Amino acid sequence: MPADGRSIMPAALQRAHRVALGCLTAWLVACGGGGGVDPAAPAPSAAVTPGAVALDTTDLDPAAAAQLANDEPGESGAEAVPATPPAADDAGASTPEVETPSPTAPAPATDPEPGAEPPLTEPPTAELPATLATNDPAWGLETGASVEPTGDGQMAVLSGLSPLVGSLADATGTPFDVDPGRLSVQYQGGDASERLARVTVEPSNPANHVLEFLLQAANVRDADGNAVKGRVQLNAYAVETVRAREVRLRMRMKLADGFEQLRSLDRAFRWLTLSEWWNDAGWTGQAYPFRITVDVTKPVAQAGSRLFFGVRAETLNVATQKWDTTVWSQLNTTVPVPLGEWVTLEYHFREGDASEGRFYMAMVPDDGQRVVLFDHRGWTHHPDDPAPDGLTHVNPAKLYTSKVVIDHAAAAGHPLRVHWDDLGFRLCRQRFDAATSPCRPETFR
């Protein structure tokens, strides 16, 4: 890796000329790097810190086929969702101020889950230090890119990726490992009338192509054939190829108008997953499954209440196959989830215990003002795992929630839709010093 600790991400482009689902790239940082502050780098933006269907795996990681019934809230058993969702309210209802759930009267959830509701804690208040520049080669989807189904259509691969632009070696000739596991799309039943992933033209910018996730109806069914939830997700599953002790990940996201409809729902929910981090995965037969889940939540059971980001870390009870132990969780009720606008999500994962682990998430709207949503210091692997050995499974983009949530948006004529763009990884095989690691979040710009 270069001595300045830079990653493999695309050269900066003017936003007005974005033409591709640019950086579908994941890179391994296999050796040390300085990671110091570049004195020539421009000053960073100010940081704002606010208070059952068989899958075909012919072309994919075989472990992905096992990810069916144990990776989400309520998946270990049938979800007790109402037969019909509440009627959609007027999407133009007035917007209240930021609401905080009452600690003495928790709102009922639309997505029942095993185990007790996790405690909700406030986000941290530390400011983001100076950053390093990134000027990296890229995988792009400029020409002929598409999502191609495989086998029975329950999985797909991203085809037509453009060749990398730039060298795969640093100045000393040390090569990078550019394979974190094949990027693939996974469903869990249903067909294109219910769930869909595709590369398409961005409606507001025909020059740009994006990866679109769409849920028009619940596509996941229980043992009796009843639709209970919906799933579309992007898999970055490295298995043994890359066991990352640290990860730096960036991806642009735009939540379309179906998410605005969720504000009119008169129930609370905390399960609408946007990304997930598995250390270890619950379907690989390992002894200590652990996951970190990032969700859109609605903490107040009131029509018109706002949506907020939540994050939770949980362990799987291997005997019962239920994710019933919450290790830690945070809910940010200061910064509402942005609707109908592009933002860049920035993540940092550092494998470690209560003192060494770290999970960081920030959001950068197109105005450039970085907002640190979460910066948790604590467990990022199963607390009982005597020998954690690195992260191998990440869902950098995911759209996964209950039937109630899906139906409410669809009933108003605006199904849940997410646009994704510009995905880049930096994967560190070893855990570096926290102050100089090339994967640390302070290297974001």
Coordinates of C-alpha atoms in Angstrom, one line a residue:
M1 CA 0.0 0.0 0.0
P2 CA 1.3 3.5 -0.6
A3 CA 3.2 5.1 2.2
D4 CA 0.6 7.8 2.6
G5 CA -2.0 5.2 3.4
R6 CA -4.3 6.1 0.5
S7 CA -7.0 3.7 -0.7
I8 CA -8.1 2.6 -4.1
M9 CA -11.0 4.9 -5.0
P10 CA -11.8 6.9 -8.1
A11 CA -10.4 10.3 -9.0
A12 CA -12.6 13.1 -8.0
L13 CA -15.3 14.0 -10.6
Q14 CA -17.4 17.0 -10.8
R15 CA -20.8 16.1 -9.3
A16 CA -22.6 17.6 -12.3
H17 CA -20.8 15.1 -14.6
R18 CA -21.4 11.9 -12.6
V19 CA -22.0 9.2 -15.2
A20 CA -21.6 5.9 -13.5
L21 CA -22.2 3.8 -10.5
G22 CA -18.6 4.7 -10.0
C23 CA -16.5 3.0 -7.5
L24 CA -17.9 -0.6 -7.1
T25 CA -14.5 -1.4 -5.7
A26 CA -13.1 -3.0 -2.7
W27 CA -9.4 -3.0 -1.8
L28 CA -7.2 -4.8 0.7
V29 CA -4.6 -2.8 2.6
A30 CA -2.2 -5.7 3.3
C31 CA 0.7 -3.8 4.8
G32 CA 1.3 -0.8 7.0
G33 CA 1.0 2.8 6.0
G34 CA 1.9 6.1 7.5
G35 CA -1.6 7.5 7.7
G36 CA -0.3 10.9 8.8
V37 CA -2.0 14.2 7.9
D38 CA -1.0 15.4 4.5
P39 CA 0.1 19.0 5.0
A40 CA -0.6 19.9 1.4
A41 CA -4.2 18.6 1.6
P42 CA -7.0 21.2 1.6
A43 CA -8.8 21.8 4.9
P44 CA -11.7 19.3 5.4
S45 CA -15.3 20.3 5.6
A46 CA -16.4 21.2 9.1
A47 CA -17.6 18.3 11.1
V48 CA -21.0 18.5 12.8
T49 CA -21.7 16.0 15.5
P50 CA -25.3 15.7 16.6
G51 CA -26.4 14.7 20.0
A52 CA -38.3 -21.0 2.3
V53 CA -36.7 -20.5 -1.1
A54 CA -33.5 -22.3 -2.2
L55 CA -30.9 -20.0 -3.7
D56 CA -28.7 -20.7 -6.7
T57 CA -25.0 -20.2 -5.9
T58 CA -23.4 -21.5 -9.1
D59 CA -21.4 -18.3 -9.6
L60 CA -21.4 -17.0 -6.0
D61 CA -20.0 -17.7 -2.6
P62 CA -21.8 -20.9 -1.5
A63 CA -22.2 -19.5 2.0
A64 CA -24.7 -16.9 0.7
A65 CA -27.3 -19.6 0.0
A66 CA -27.5 -20.3 3.7
Q67 CA -28.4 -16.8 4.6
L68 CA -32.2 -17.3 4.6
A69 CA -33.7 -17.5 8.1
N70 CA -31.3 -16.1 10.6
D71 CA -30.0 -12.7 9.7
E72 CA -32.7 -10.2 10.6
P73 CA -35.1 -9.2 13.4
G74 CA -38.0 -11.7 13.5
E75 CA -36.4 -14.1 11.0
S76 CA -36.1 -16.9 13.4
G77 CA -39.8 -17.3 13.5
A78 CA -43.0 -16.0 11.8
E79 CA -43.5 -12.3 12.4
A80 CA -46.7 -11.3 14.0
V81 CA -47.6 -8.5 11.6
P82 CA -51.1 -7.3 11.1
A83 CA -53.1 -8.7 8.2
T84 CA -53.5 -5.2 6.7
P85 CA -51.5 -2.1 7.3
P86 CA -53.0 1.2 8.5
A87 CA -54.2 3.5 5.9
A88 CA -51.7 6.0 4.6
D89 CA -52.1 9.5 5.9
D90 CA -51.7 12.7 3.9
A91 CA -48.1 12.9 2.9
G92 CA -48.3 16.6 3.1
A93 CA -49.0 16.7 6.8
S94 CA -47.2 19.3 8.8
T95 CA -43.7 18.4 10.1
P96 CA -43.3 18.4 13.8
E97 CA -40.1 19.2 15.6
V98 CA -37.7 16.4 16.4
E99 CA -39.4 13.9 18.7
T100 CA -37.8 11.7 21.3
P101 CA -39.6 8.5 22.5
S102 CA -40.9 8.6 26.0
P103 CA -38.8 6.4 28.3
T104 CA -41.9 5.4 30.3
A105 CA -44.2 4.6 27.5
P106 CA -42.3 3.0 24.6
A107 CA -44.2 3.0 21.3
P108 CA -45.5 -0.3 19.9
A109 CA -43.4 -1.6 17.0
T110 CA -44.6 -2.9 13.7
D111 CA -41.7 -5.3 13.4
P112 CA -41.8 -7.7 16.4
E113 CA -38.4 -9.2 17.2
P114 CA -37.2 -11.8 19.5
G115 CA -35.8 -10.6 22.8
A116 CA -36.2 -7.3 24.6
E117 CA -36.0 -4.0 22.9
P118 CA -32.4 -2.7 23.2
P119 CA -31.6 0.3 25.2
L120 CA -31.3 3.6 23.3
T121 CA -28.3 5.8 23.9
E122 CA -27.3 9.2 22.5
P123 CA -24.6 9.6 19.8
P124 CA -21.1 10.7 20.8
T125 CA -19.9 14.3 20.7
A126 CA -16.3 14.1 19.5
E127 CA -15.4 16.2 16.5
L128 CA -13.8 14.7 13.3
P129 CA -10.1 15.4 13.0
A130 CA -8.3 16.5 9.8
T131 CA -8.4 14.1 6.9
L132 CA -6.3 12.7 4.1
A133 CA -6.9 13.1 0.4
T134 CA -8.1 10.1 -1.6
N135 CA -7.3 9.9 -5.3
D136 CA -7.8 6.3 -6.4
P137 CA -8.4 4.1 -9.4
A138 CA -11.9 2.7 -9.7
W139 CA -14.2 0.0 -11.0
G140 CA -17.0 1.7 -12.8
L141 CA -20.4 1.0 -14.4
E142 CA -20.1 3.6 -17.1
T143 CA -20.9 1.4 -20.1
G144 CA -23.1 -1.7 -20.4
A145 CA -23.4 -2.4 -16.7
S146 CA -26.4 -4.4 -15.5
V147 CA -27.7 -6.7 -12.7
E148 CA -27.9 -10.2 -14.2
P149 CA -29.9 -12.9 -12.4
T150 CA -28.4 -16.3 -11.9
G151 CA -30.0 -19.8 -11.5
D152 CA -33.5 -19.5 -10.1
G153 CA -33.3 -15.7 -10.1
Q154 CA -32.9 -15.3 -6.4
M155 CA -29.4 -14.0 -6.8
A156 CA -27.7 -11.8 -9.4
V157 CA -24.3 -10.5 -10.3
L158 CA -23.2 -7.1 -11.3
S159 CA -21.9 -7.5 -14.9
G160 CA -20.3 -5.2 -17.4
L161 CA -17.9 -3.7 -14.9
S162 CA -15.3 -1.5 -16.6
P163 CA -11.6 -2.3 -16.2
L164 CA -9.7 -0.7 -13.4
V165 CA -8.1 2.6 -14.3
G166 CA -4.6 3.0 -12.7
S167 CA -1.9 0.8 -11.2
L168 CA -2.6 -2.2 -8.9
A169 CA 0.8 -1.6 -7.2
D170 CA 2.3 1.2 -5.1
A171 CA 5.6 2.8 -5.8
T172 CA 7.5 -0.1 -4.3
G173 CA 5.7 -2.6 -6.5
T174 CA 3.7 -4.2 -3.7
P175 CA 0.5 -5.4 -5.2
F176 CA -2.9 -4.9 -3.7
D177 CA -5.5 -7.7 -3.3
V178 CA -8.5 -6.4 -5.2
D179 CA -10.9 -9.2 -4.5
P180 CA -13.0 -8.9 -1.3
G181 CA -15.6 -11.4 -2.6
R182 CA -17.8 -11.1 -5.6
L183 CA -20.3 -8.2 -5.4
S184 CA -23.7 -9.9 -5.8
V185 CA -27.4 -9.1 -5.3
Q186 CA -29.5 -11.4 -3.1
Y187 CA -33.3 -11.6 -2.7
Q188 CA -35.2 -14.2 -0.7
G189 CA -38.1 -15.3 -2.8
G190 CA -40.6 -13.5 -5.0
D191 CA -40.1 -12.0 -8.4
A192 CA -39.5 -8.7 -10.1
S193 CA -43.1 -7.6 -9.5
E194 CA -42.3 -7.6 -5.7
R195 CA -38.6 -6.9 -5.5
L196 CA -36.0 -5.7 -7.9
A197 CA -32.4 -4.5 -8.2
R198 CA -31.2 -2.9 -11.4
V199 CA -28.8 -0.4 -12.9
T200 CA -30.9 2.5 -14.2
V201 CA -30.7 6.1 -15.1
E202 CA -31.1 8.5 -12.2
P203 CA -34.4 10.3 -12.8
S204 CA -33.1 13.8 -12.0
N205 CA -29.8 13.4 -13.8
P206 CA -30.0 11.3 -17.0
A207 CA -26.3 11.4 -17.4
N208 CA -25.8 9.4 -14.2
H209 CA -26.5 5.7 -13.7
V210 CA -27.3 4.3 -10.3
L211 CA -28.0 1.0 -8.6
E212 CA -31.7 0.9 -7.7
F213 CA -33.3 -1.3 -5.0
L214 CA -37.1 -1.5 -5.1
L215 CA -39.6 -3.2 -2.8
Q216 CA -43.2 -3.1 -4.1
A217 CA -44.5 -5.9 -2.0
A218 CA -43.2 -8.4 0.6
N219 CA -41.3 -11.1 -1.2
V220 CA -40.2 -13.3 1.8
R221 CA -42.7 -15.9 2.9
D222 CA -43.0 -18.0 6.0
A223 CA -43.5 -21.8 6.1
D224 CA -47.2 -21.4 5.4
G225 CA -46.6 -19.2 2.3
N226 CA -47.6 -15.9 3.9
A227 CA -45.6 -12.9 2.8
V228 CA -44.0 -11.4 5.9
K229 CA -41.2 -9.1 4.8
G230 CA -39.1 -7.9 1.9
R231 CA -35.4 -8.1 1.0
V232 CA -33.0 -6.8 -1.6
Q233 CA -29.3 -6.6 -0.6
L234 CA -25.8 -6.2 -2.0
N235 CA -23.4 -8.8 -0.8
A236 CA -19.6 -8.3 -0.4
Y237 CA -18.6 -11.7 1.0
A238 CA -14.9 -12.3 1.1
V239 CA -15.0 -15.6 3.0
E240 CA -11.3 -16.6 3.5
T241 CA -9.9 -14.3 0.9
V242 CA -10.0 -11.2 3.1
R243 CA -10.3 -11.2 6.8
A244 CA -10.5 -7.5 7.5
R245 CA -9.6 -6.3 11.0
E246 CA -10.6 -2.8 9.9
V247 CA -12.8 -1.5 7.2
R248 CA -13.4 1.9 5.7
L249 CA -16.4 2.1 3.5
R250 CA -18.2 4.9 1.6
M251 CA -21.4 4.9 -0.5
R252 CA -23.8 7.5 -1.8
M253 CA -27.5 7.0 -1.1
K254 CA -30.8 8.6 -2.0
L255 CA -34.0 7.5 -0.3
A256 CA -36.9 8.1 -2.8
D257 CA -40.5 9.2 -2.0
G258 CA -41.7 5.9 -0.6
F259 CA -39.7 6.8 2.5
E260 CA -41.6 10.0 2.9
Q261 CA -44.8 8.0 3.0
L262 CA -43.5 6.2 6.1
R263 CA -43.9 9.4 8.1
S264 CA -47.6 9.1 7.9
L265 CA -47.5 5.6 9.5
D266 CA -49.1 5.8 12.9
R267 CA -46.9 3.1 14.4
A268 CA -43.3 2.9 15.4
F269 CA -40.7 0.7 13.8
R270 CA -36.9 0.2 14.3
W271 CA -36.2 -2.3 11.6
L272 CA -35.6 -1.0 8.0
T273 CA -32.1 -2.1 7.3
L274 CA -29.7 -0.1 5.1
S275 CA -26.4 -2.0 5.8
E276 CA -25.1 -4.9 7.9
W277 CA -21.8 -6.1 9.2
W278 CA -21.3 -9.8 10.1
N279 CA -18.5 -10.8 12.5
D280 CA -19.1 -13.7 12.3
A281 CA -22.1 -14.5 10.0
G282 CA -25.0 -16.5 11.4
W283 CA -25.2 -18.9 8.5
T284 CA -21.6 -20.2 8.2
G285 CA -21.6 -22.6 11.1
Q286 CA -19.2 -20.5 13.2
A287 CA -19.5 -20.6 17.0
Y288 CA -19.8 -16.9 17.8
P289 CA -22.1 -15.1 15.3
F290 CA -22.3 -11.3 15.8
R291 CA -23.7 -8.5 13.7
I292 CA -24.0 -4.7 13.5
T293 CA -27.1 -3.4 11.8
V294 CA -27.8 0.1 10.5
D295 CA -31.5 0.9 10.2
V296 CA -34.0 3.6 9.4
T297 CA -36.2 3.9 12.4
K298 CA -39.5 5.6 13.4
P299 CA -39.3 5.9 17.2
V300 CA -42.6 7.7 17.7
A301 CA -45.9 6.0 17.0
Q302 CA -47.5 9.0 15.5
A303 CA -48.5 10.1 12.0
G304 CA -46.1 12.8 10.8
S305 CA -43.3 11.8 13.1
R306 CA -39.8 11.8 11.7
L307 CA -37.4 9.0 10.7
F308 CA -34.0 8.6 12.3
F309 CA -31.0 6.4 12.0
G310 CA -30.4 3.6 14.5
V311 CA -27.5 1.1 14.9
R312 CA -27.5 -2.1 17.0
A313 CA -25.0 -4.9 17.8
E314 CA -26.4 -8.3 18.5
T315 CA -25.3 -11.9 19.1
L316 CA -27.0 -15.1 17.8
N317 CA -28.1 -17.8 20.2
V318 CA -26.8 -20.8 18.2
A319 CA -29.1 -23.2 20.0
T320 CA -32.4 -21.3 19.2
Q321 CA -31.2 -19.5 16.1
K322 CA -32.5 -16.2 17.5
W323 CA -30.7 -12.9 17.6
D324 CA -31.9 -12.3 21.1
T325 CA -29.0 -10.6 22.9
T326 CA -28.3 -6.9 22.3
V327 CA -24.6 -6.0 23.1
W328 CA -25.1 -2.3 22.4
S329 CA -27.3 0.1 20.5
Q330 CA -27.7 3.7 19.6
L331 CA -30.5 5.8 18.3
N332 CA -29.8 9.3 16.8
T333 CA -32.9 11.5 17.4
T334 CA -31.1 14.7 16.5
V335 CA -30.6 14.4 12.8
P336 CA -33.6 13.2 10.8
V337 CA -33.0 10.7 7.9
P338 CA -32.6 12.8 4.7
L339 CA -35.4 12.1 2.2
G340 CA -35.2 12.7 -1.5
E341 CA -31.6 14.0 -1.5
W342 CA -28.2 12.5 -2.2
V343 CA -25.9 11.9 0.8
T344 CA -22.7 10.0 1.2
L345 CA -22.6 7.5 4.0
E346 CA -19.2 6.9 5.6
Y347 CA -18.5 3.9 7.8
H348 CA -15.5 2.6 9.8
F349 CA -15.3 -0.8 11.4
R350 CA -12.5 -1.8 13.8
E351 CA -12.6 -5.3 15.2
G352 CA -12.1 -5.2 18.9
D353 CA -13.4 -5.6 22.5
A354 CA -15.0 -3.2 24.8
S355 CA -11.9 -0.9 24.8
E356 CA -10.5 -1.5 21.3
G357 CA -13.5 -1.9 19.0
R358 CA -15.1 1.0 17.1
F359 CA -18.0 1.5 14.7
Y360 CA -18.4 4.9 13.1
M361 CA -21.0 6.2 10.7
A362 CA -21.2 9.7 9.2
M363 CA -23.3 11.4 6.6
V364 CA -22.2 14.0 4.1
P365 CA -25.0 15.8 2.2
D366 CA -24.1 17.3 -1.1
D367 CA -23.5 20.7 0.7
G368 CA -20.4 19.1 2.1
Q369 CA -21.2 19.4 5.8
R370 CA -20.2 16.1 7.5
V371 CA -22.5 14.9 10.3
V372 CA -21.2 12.2 12.6
L373 CA -24.2 10.0 13.4
F374 CA -22.5 7.4 15.5
D375 CA -19.0 6.8 16.8
H376 CA -19.3 3.8 19.2
R377 CA -16.3 2.5 21.0
G378 CA -16.9 -1.0 22.2
W379 CA -17.5 -4.6 21.1
T380 CA -17.4 -5.3 17.3
H381 CA -17.2 -9.0 17.7
H382 CA -18.9 -11.5 19.9
P383 CA -17.9 -10.9 23.5
D384 CA -17.4 -14.6 24.1
D385 CA -15.2 -15.2 21.0
P386 CA -11.7 -16.0 22.3
A387 CA -10.0 -15.6 19.0
P388 CA -11.8 -13.1 16.6
D389 CA -10.3 -13.4 13.2
G390 CA -11.6 -10.6 11.1
L391 CA -14.7 -9.5 9.1
T392 CA -15.6 -11.4 6.0
H393 CA -19.2 -10.6 5.2
V394 CA -20.7 -7.1 4.7
N395 CA -23.9 -5.8 3.1
P396 CA -22.9 -2.3 2.1
A397 CA -26.4 -1.7 0.7
K398 CA -29.6 -3.3 1.8
L399 CA -33.3 -2.7 1.8
Y400 CA -35.0 -5.1 4.2
T401 CA -38.0 -4.6 6.4
S402 CA -41.4 -5.9 7.4
K403 CA -44.6 -6.3 5.3
V404 CA -46.3 -3.5 7.3
V405 CA -43.7 -1.0 6.4
I406 CA -43.6 -2.1 2.7
D407 CA -47.4 -2.2 2.3
H408 CA -47.9 1.3 3.9
A409 CA -45.6 2.9 1.3
A410 CA -47.0 0.9 -1.6
A411 CA -50.6 1.7 -0.7
A412 CA -49.9 5.4 -1.3
G413 CA -48.5 4.6 -4.7
H414 CA -44.9 5.1 -3.7
P415 CA -43.1 1.8 -3.0
L416 CA -39.8 1.8 -1.1
R417 CA -37.0 2.7 -3.5
V418 CA -33.3 3.4 -2.8
H419 CA -30.7 4.7 -5.2
W420 CA -27.1 3.8 -4.5
D421 CA -23.9 5.2 -6.2
D422 CA -20.1 5.3 -5.8
L423 CA -19.2 2.4 -3.5
G424 CA -15.6 2.1 -2.3
F425 CA -13.9 0.0 0.3
R426 CA -10.6 0.1 2.1
L427 CA -9.9 -3.2 3.9
C428 CA -7.1 -3.6 6.3
R429 CA -6.0 -7.2 7.0
Q430 CA -4.3 -6.2 10.3
R431 CA -5.4 -3.9 13.0
F432 CA -3.2 -0.8 12.9
D433 CA -2.6 1.7 15.6
A434 CA -5.8 3.6 16.0
A435 CA -4.1 7.0 15.5
T436 CA -2.4 6.1 12.2
S437 CA -4.5 3.4 10.6
P438 CA -5.1 3.8 6.9
C439 CA -8.7 2.6 7.5
R440 CA -9.5 5.0 10.3
P441 CA -12.5 7.4 9.6
E442 CA -10.2 10.4 9.9
T443 CA -8.9 9.6 6.4
F444 CA -12.3 10.4 4.9
R445 CA -12.6 13.6 3.0

